[in-house]
PDB file of C-alpha atoms in Angstrom:
ATOM      1  CA  MET A1213      15.686 -42.795 -20.955  1.00 67.00           C
ATOM      2  CA  THR A1214      17.719 -39.632 -21.475  1.00 80.00           C
ATOM      3  CA  LEU A1215      20.985 -39.135 -19.647  1.00 85.00           C
ATOM      4  CA  HIS A1216      22.167 -35.637 -18.855  1.00 90.00           C
ATOM      5  CA  LEU A1217      25.894 -35.034 -19.176  1.00 89.00           C
ATOM      6  CA  THR A1218      27.495 -32.238 -17.146  1.00 90.00           C
ATOM      7  CA  THR A1219      31.099 -31.149 -17.668  1.00 88.00           C
ATOM      8  CA  PHE A1220      33.328 -30.117 -14.768  1.00 88.00           C
ATOM      9  CA  GLU A1221      36.521 -28.418 -15.886  1.00 82.00           C
ATOM     10  CA  GLY A1222      37.741 -27.035 -12.559  1.00 64.00           C
ATOM     11  CA  ASP A1223      39.176 -23.532 -12.563  1.00 59.00           C
ATOM     12  CA  ALA A1224      40.214 -21.663 -15.702  1.00 52.00           C
ATOM     13  CA  HIS A1225      42.784 -24.305 -16.659  1.00 54.00           C
ATOM     14  CA  GLY A1226      41.335 -27.436 -15.036  1.00 69.00           C
ATOM     15  CA  ILE A1227      43.344 -29.938 -13.008  1.00 80.00           C
ATOM     16  CA  ASN A1228      46.907 -30.545 -14.175  1.00 86.00           C
ATOM     17  CA  ALA A1229      47.201 -33.997 -15.734  1.00 89.00           C
ATOM     18  CA  LEU A1230      50.855 -33.908 -16.756  1.00 90.00           C
ATOM     19  CA  SER A1231      53.818 -33.748 -14.391  1.00 89.00           C
ATOM     20  CA  ASP A1232      56.986 -31.867 -15.327  1.00 91.00           C
ATOM     21  CA  PHE A1233      58.761 -35.233 -15.466  1.00 94.00           C
ATOM     22  CA  ARG A1234      56.222 -36.578 -17.962  1.00 92.00           C
ATOM     23  CA  VAL A1235      56.517 -33.398 -20.083  1.00 93.00           C
ATOM     24  CA  GLN A1236      60.298 -33.890 -20.174  1.00 94.00           C
ATOM     25  CA  GLN A1237      59.759 -37.484 -21.316  1.00 94.00           C
ATOM     26  CA  LEU A1238      57.127 -36.706 -23.940  1.00 94.00           C
ATOM     27  CA  LEU A1239      58.424 -33.508 -25.523  1.00 96.00           C
ATOM     28  CA  PRO A1240      61.527 -34.974 -27.251  1.00 96.00           C
ATOM     29  CA  ARG A1241      59.432 -37.871 -28.572  1.00 95.00           C
ATOM     30  CA  LEU A1242      56.860 -35.409 -29.918  1.00 96.00           C
ATOM     31  CA  GLN A1243      59.568 -33.224 -31.454  1.00 95.00           C
ATOM     32  CA  ALA A1244      60.931 -36.300 -33.242  1.00 96.00           C
ATOM     33  CA  ILE A1245      57.544 -36.496 -34.991  1.00 95.00           C
ATOM     34  CA  HIS A1246      57.411 -32.773 -35.894  1.00 93.00           C
ATOM     35  CA  ASP A1247      60.182 -30.267 -35.180  1.00 91.00           C
ATOM     36  CA  LYS A1248      57.671 -27.387 -34.826  1.00 91.00           C
ATOM     37  CA  ILE A1249      56.233 -28.874 -31.608  1.00 94.00           C
ATOM     38  CA  VAL A1250      57.377 -26.599 -28.779  1.00 94.00           C
ATOM     39  CA  GLY A1251      55.259 -27.675 -25.814  1.00 94.00           C
ATOM     40  CA  ILE A1252      52.591 -29.891 -24.348  1.00 94.00           C
ATOM     41  CA  SER A1253      50.112 -29.471 -21.514  1.00 92.00           C
ATOM     42  CA  ALA A1254      47.252 -31.609 -20.257  1.00 92.00           C
ATOM     43  CA  ARG A1255      44.306 -31.248 -17.932  1.00 90.00           C
ATOM     44  CA  PHE A1256      41.618 -33.510 -16.547  1.00 90.00           C
ATOM     45  CA  VAL A1257      38.011 -32.819 -17.462  1.00 91.00           C
ATOM     46  CA  HIS A1258      35.244 -34.651 -15.607  1.00 93.00           C
ATOM     47  CA  LEU A1259      31.877 -35.740 -16.961  1.00 93.00           C
ATOM     48  CA  ALA A1260      28.935 -36.618 -14.743  1.00 95.00           C
ATOM     49  CA  ALA A1261      25.955 -38.524 -16.140  1.00 95.00           C
ATOM     50  CA  THR A1262      22.637 -38.100 -14.325  1.00 96.00           C
ATOM     51  CA  ASP A1263      19.107 -39.293 -15.055  1.00 94.00           C
ATOM     52  CA  ALA A1264      17.689 -35.773 -14.740  1.00 93.00           C
ATOM     53  CA  LEU A1265      19.054 -32.300 -15.245  1.00 93.00           C
ATOM     54  CA  PRO A1266      21.247 -31.793 -12.141  1.00 93.00           C
ATOM     55  CA  SER A1267      20.159 -29.147  -9.647  1.00 94.00           C
ATOM     56  CA  GLU A1268      22.489 -26.308  -8.712  1.00 95.00           C
ATOM     57  CA  ALA A1269      23.027 -28.011  -5.339  1.00 95.00           C
ATOM     58  CA  LEU A1270      24.091 -31.271  -7.009  1.00 95.00           C
ATOM     59  CA  GLN A1271      26.351 -29.408  -9.438  1.00 93.00           C
ATOM     60  CA  SER A1272      27.965 -27.573  -6.519  1.00 93.00           C
ATOM     61  CA  LYS A1273      28.565 -30.822  -4.593  1.00 94.00           C
ATOM     62  CA  LEU A1274      30.000 -32.534  -7.658  1.00 93.00           C
ATOM     63  CA  ALA A1275      32.266 -29.561  -8.360  1.00 91.00           C
ATOM     64  CA  ALA A1276      33.586 -29.776  -4.788  1.00 90.00           C
ATOM     65  CA  LEU A1277      34.076 -33.548  -5.049  1.00 91.00           C
ATOM     66  CA  LEU A1278      35.910 -33.195  -8.356  1.00 90.00           C
ATOM     67  CA  SER A1279      38.272 -30.454  -7.175  1.00 86.00           C
ATOM     68  CA  TYR A1280      41.570 -32.088  -6.273  1.00 83.00           C
ATOM     69  CA  GLY A1281      45.229 -32.005  -7.215  1.00 74.00           C
ATOM     70  CA  ALA A1282      47.281 -29.142  -8.558  1.00 69.00           C
ATOM     71  CA  PRO A1283      45.572 -26.595 -10.776  1.00 68.00           C
ATOM     72  CA  GLY A1284      46.473 -26.898 -14.432  1.00 61.00           C
ATOM     73  CA  ALA A1285      48.942 -24.519 -15.949  1.00 55.00           C
ATOM     74  CA  ALA A1286      48.293 -22.372 -18.968  1.00 53.00           C
ATOM     75  CA  PRO A1287      49.160 -24.258 -22.147  1.00 50.00           C
ATOM     76  CA  ALA A1288      52.912 -24.787 -22.268  1.00 48.00           C
ATOM     77  CA  GLY A1289      55.155 -23.744 -25.074  1.00 46.00           C
ATOM     78  CA  LYS A1290      56.358 -20.752 -26.971  1.00 42.00           C
ATOM     79  CA  GLY A1291      53.717 -20.913 -29.681  1.00 40.00           C
ATOM     80  CA  GLY A1292      50.530 -18.881 -29.593  1.00 44.00           C
ATOM     81  CA  GLY A1293      47.296 -20.324 -28.263  1.00 49.00           C
ATOM     82  CA  ASP A1294      45.926 -20.655 -31.801  1.00 57.00           C
ATOM     83  CA  ASP A1295      48.895 -22.735 -32.972  1.00 81.00           C
ATOM     84  CA  SER A1296      48.033 -25.792 -30.953  1.00 88.00           C
ATOM     85  CA  VAL A1297      46.364 -29.109 -31.577  1.00 92.00           C
ATOM     86  CA  LEU A1298      43.916 -30.624 -29.109  1.00 93.00           C
ATOM     87  CA  PHE A1299      43.824 -34.359 -28.343  1.00 95.00           C
ATOM     88  CA  ILE A1300      41.141 -35.922 -26.119  1.00 93.00           C
ATOM     89  CA  VAL A1301      41.908 -39.236 -24.394  1.00 93.00           C
ATOM     90  CA  SER A1302      39.007 -41.131 -22.850  1.00 90.00           C
ATOM     91  CA  PRO A1303      38.193 -44.726 -21.948  1.00 89.00           C
ATOM     92  CA  ARG A1304      37.024 -46.941 -24.785  1.00 87.00           C
ATOM     93  CA  PHE A1305      33.304 -46.823 -25.469  1.00 84.00           C
ATOM     94  CA  GLY A1306      31.444 -49.460 -23.527  1.00 86.00           C
ATOM     95  CA  THR A1307      34.055 -49.713 -20.777  1.00 90.00           C
ATOM     96  CA  VAL A1308      34.172 -48.237 -17.301  1.00 91.00           C
ATOM     97  CA  SER A1309      37.616 -47.154 -16.164  1.00 92.00           C
ATOM     98  CA  PRO A1310      38.812 -48.050 -12.662  1.00 94.00           C
ATOM     99  CA  TRP A1311      38.905 -44.300 -11.904  1.00 94.00           C
ATOM    100  CA  ALA A1312      35.249 -43.941 -12.954  1.00 96.00           C
ATOM    101  CA  SER A1313      34.174 -46.945 -10.907  1.00 96.00           C
ATOM    102  CA  LYS A1314      35.829 -45.562  -7.759  1.00 97.00           C
ATOM    103  CA  ALA A1315      34.620 -41.970  -8.327  1.00 96.00           C
ATOM    104  CA  THR A1316      31.063 -43.131  -8.971  1.00 96.00           C
ATOM    105  CA  ASP A1317      31.122 -45.261  -5.789  1.00 97.00           C
ATOM    106  CA  ILE A1318      32.371 -42.266  -3.782  1.00 96.00           C
ATOM    107  CA  ALA A1319      29.608 -40.068  -5.214  1.00 96.00           C
ATOM    108  CA  HIS A1320      26.997 -42.700  -4.324  1.00 97.00           C
ATOM    109  CA  ASN A1321      28.420 -43.013  -0.782  1.00 96.00           C
ATOM    110  CA  CYS A1322      28.045 -39.224  -0.491  1.00 95.00           C
ATOM    111  CA  GLY A1323      24.378 -39.560  -1.446  1.00 95.00           C
ATOM    112  CA  LEU A1324      24.790 -37.913  -4.852  1.00 95.00           C
ATOM    113  CA  GLY A1325      22.364 -39.024  -7.541  1.00 93.00           C
ATOM    114  CA  VAL A1326      24.694 -39.720 -10.432  1.00 96.00           C
ATOM    115  CA  ARG A1327      24.695 -42.567 -12.892  1.00 95.00           C
ATOM    116  CA  ARG A1328      28.425 -42.338 -13.631  1.00 95.00           C
ATOM    117  CA  ILE A1329      31.408 -40.003 -13.308  1.00 96.00           C
ATOM    118  CA  GLU A1330      34.228 -40.256 -15.822  1.00 95.00           C
ATOM    119  CA  ARG A1331      37.538 -38.462 -16.273  1.00 93.00           C
ATOM    120  CA  ILE A1332      39.012 -37.614 -19.644  1.00 92.00           C
ATOM    121  CA  THR A1333      42.377 -36.065 -20.406  1.00 92.00           C
ATOM    122  CA  GLU A1334      42.657 -33.087 -22.721  1.00 92.00           C
ATOM    123  CA  TYR A1335      46.146 -32.699 -24.211  1.00 94.00           C
ATOM    124  CA  ARG A1336      47.204 -29.504 -25.975  1.00 93.00           C
ATOM    125  CA  VAL A1337      50.268 -29.757 -28.223  1.00 94.00           C
ATOM    126  CA  SER A1338      51.722 -26.305 -28.967  1.00 93.00           C
ATOM    127  CA  LEU A1339      53.311 -25.608 -32.329  1.00 92.00           C
ATOM    128  CA  LYS A1340      55.684 -22.853 -33.394  1.00 88.00           C
ATOM    129  CA  SER A1341      54.107 -20.538 -35.971  1.00 77.00           C
ATOM    130  CA  GLY A1342      55.392 -20.923 -39.485  1.00 66.00           C
ATOM    131  CA  PHE A1343      56.745 -18.053 -41.565  1.00 62.00           C
ATOM    132  CA  PHE A1344      53.532 -17.813 -43.579  1.00 61.00           C
ATOM    133  CA  GLY A1345      51.125 -18.498 -40.735  1.00 59.00           C
ATOM    134  CA  LYS A1346      50.070 -21.503 -38.718  1.00 65.00           C
ATOM    135  CA  SER A1347      51.969 -24.757 -38.772  1.00 68.00           C
ATOM    136  CA  GLY A1348      49.961 -27.886 -38.495  1.00 83.00           C
ATOM    137  CA  LEU A1349      50.290 -31.609 -38.246  1.00 89.00           C
ATOM    138  CA  THR A1350      49.817 -33.849 -41.242  1.00 90.00           C
ATOM    139  CA  PRO A1351      47.292 -36.670 -40.793  1.00 92.00           C
ATOM    140  CA  SER A1352      50.206 -39.089 -40.366  1.00 95.00           C
ATOM    141  CA  GLN A1353      51.841 -36.897 -37.698  1.00 94.00           C
ATOM    142  CA  HIS A1354      48.467 -36.475 -35.975  1.00 92.00           C
ATOM    143  CA  GLY A1355      48.170 -40.258 -35.723  1.00 93.00           C
ATOM    144  CA  GLN A1356      51.722 -40.628 -34.405  1.00 94.00           C
ATOM    145  CA  VAL A1357      51.125 -38.003 -31.699  1.00 95.00           C
ATOM    146  CA  ALA A1358      47.821 -39.644 -30.747  1.00 94.00           C
ATOM    147  CA  ASP A1359      49.622 -42.989 -30.403  1.00 93.00           C
ATOM    148  CA  LEU A1360      52.024 -41.420 -27.874  1.00 92.00           C
ATOM    149  CA  LEU A1361      49.235 -39.873 -25.817  1.00 92.00           C
ATOM    150  CA  HIS A1362      46.543 -42.539 -25.557  1.00 84.00           C
ATOM    151  CA  ASP A1363      46.083 -44.540 -22.383  1.00 64.00           C
ATOM    152  CA  ARG A1364      47.589 -47.997 -22.419  1.00 52.00           C
TER     153      ARG A1364
END
């Protein structure tokens, strides 16, 4: 059996997944890892698994169901859009998050033919450009940042 995966990203910037309070908590901890980190933003991205290619009507209903919360902001920070590192946080493979269980139940109660709906978080860490071009994270720094961002 083939599952079809459809991505729902909301408007141009998705649904904001990081409060100002959380940014204020995270940013100093990130800057302790690398002093060129100037900002962080996050958005929710939703994935819907269906047994068949979803019709336009189903896609429209799912898009409406998955539109909630405050719209996401443009990536934060003073660095350019190219000087950022993307981190994706999702549930462990083989598990169903409580959010997914509830969202899938709601979709089923609405009569929508989905196998599962899941929410992932896309973090964008903005870096200040270096004198000779892009700054980046070393593999060690990448791992340290990922450790701060993953769900616990």
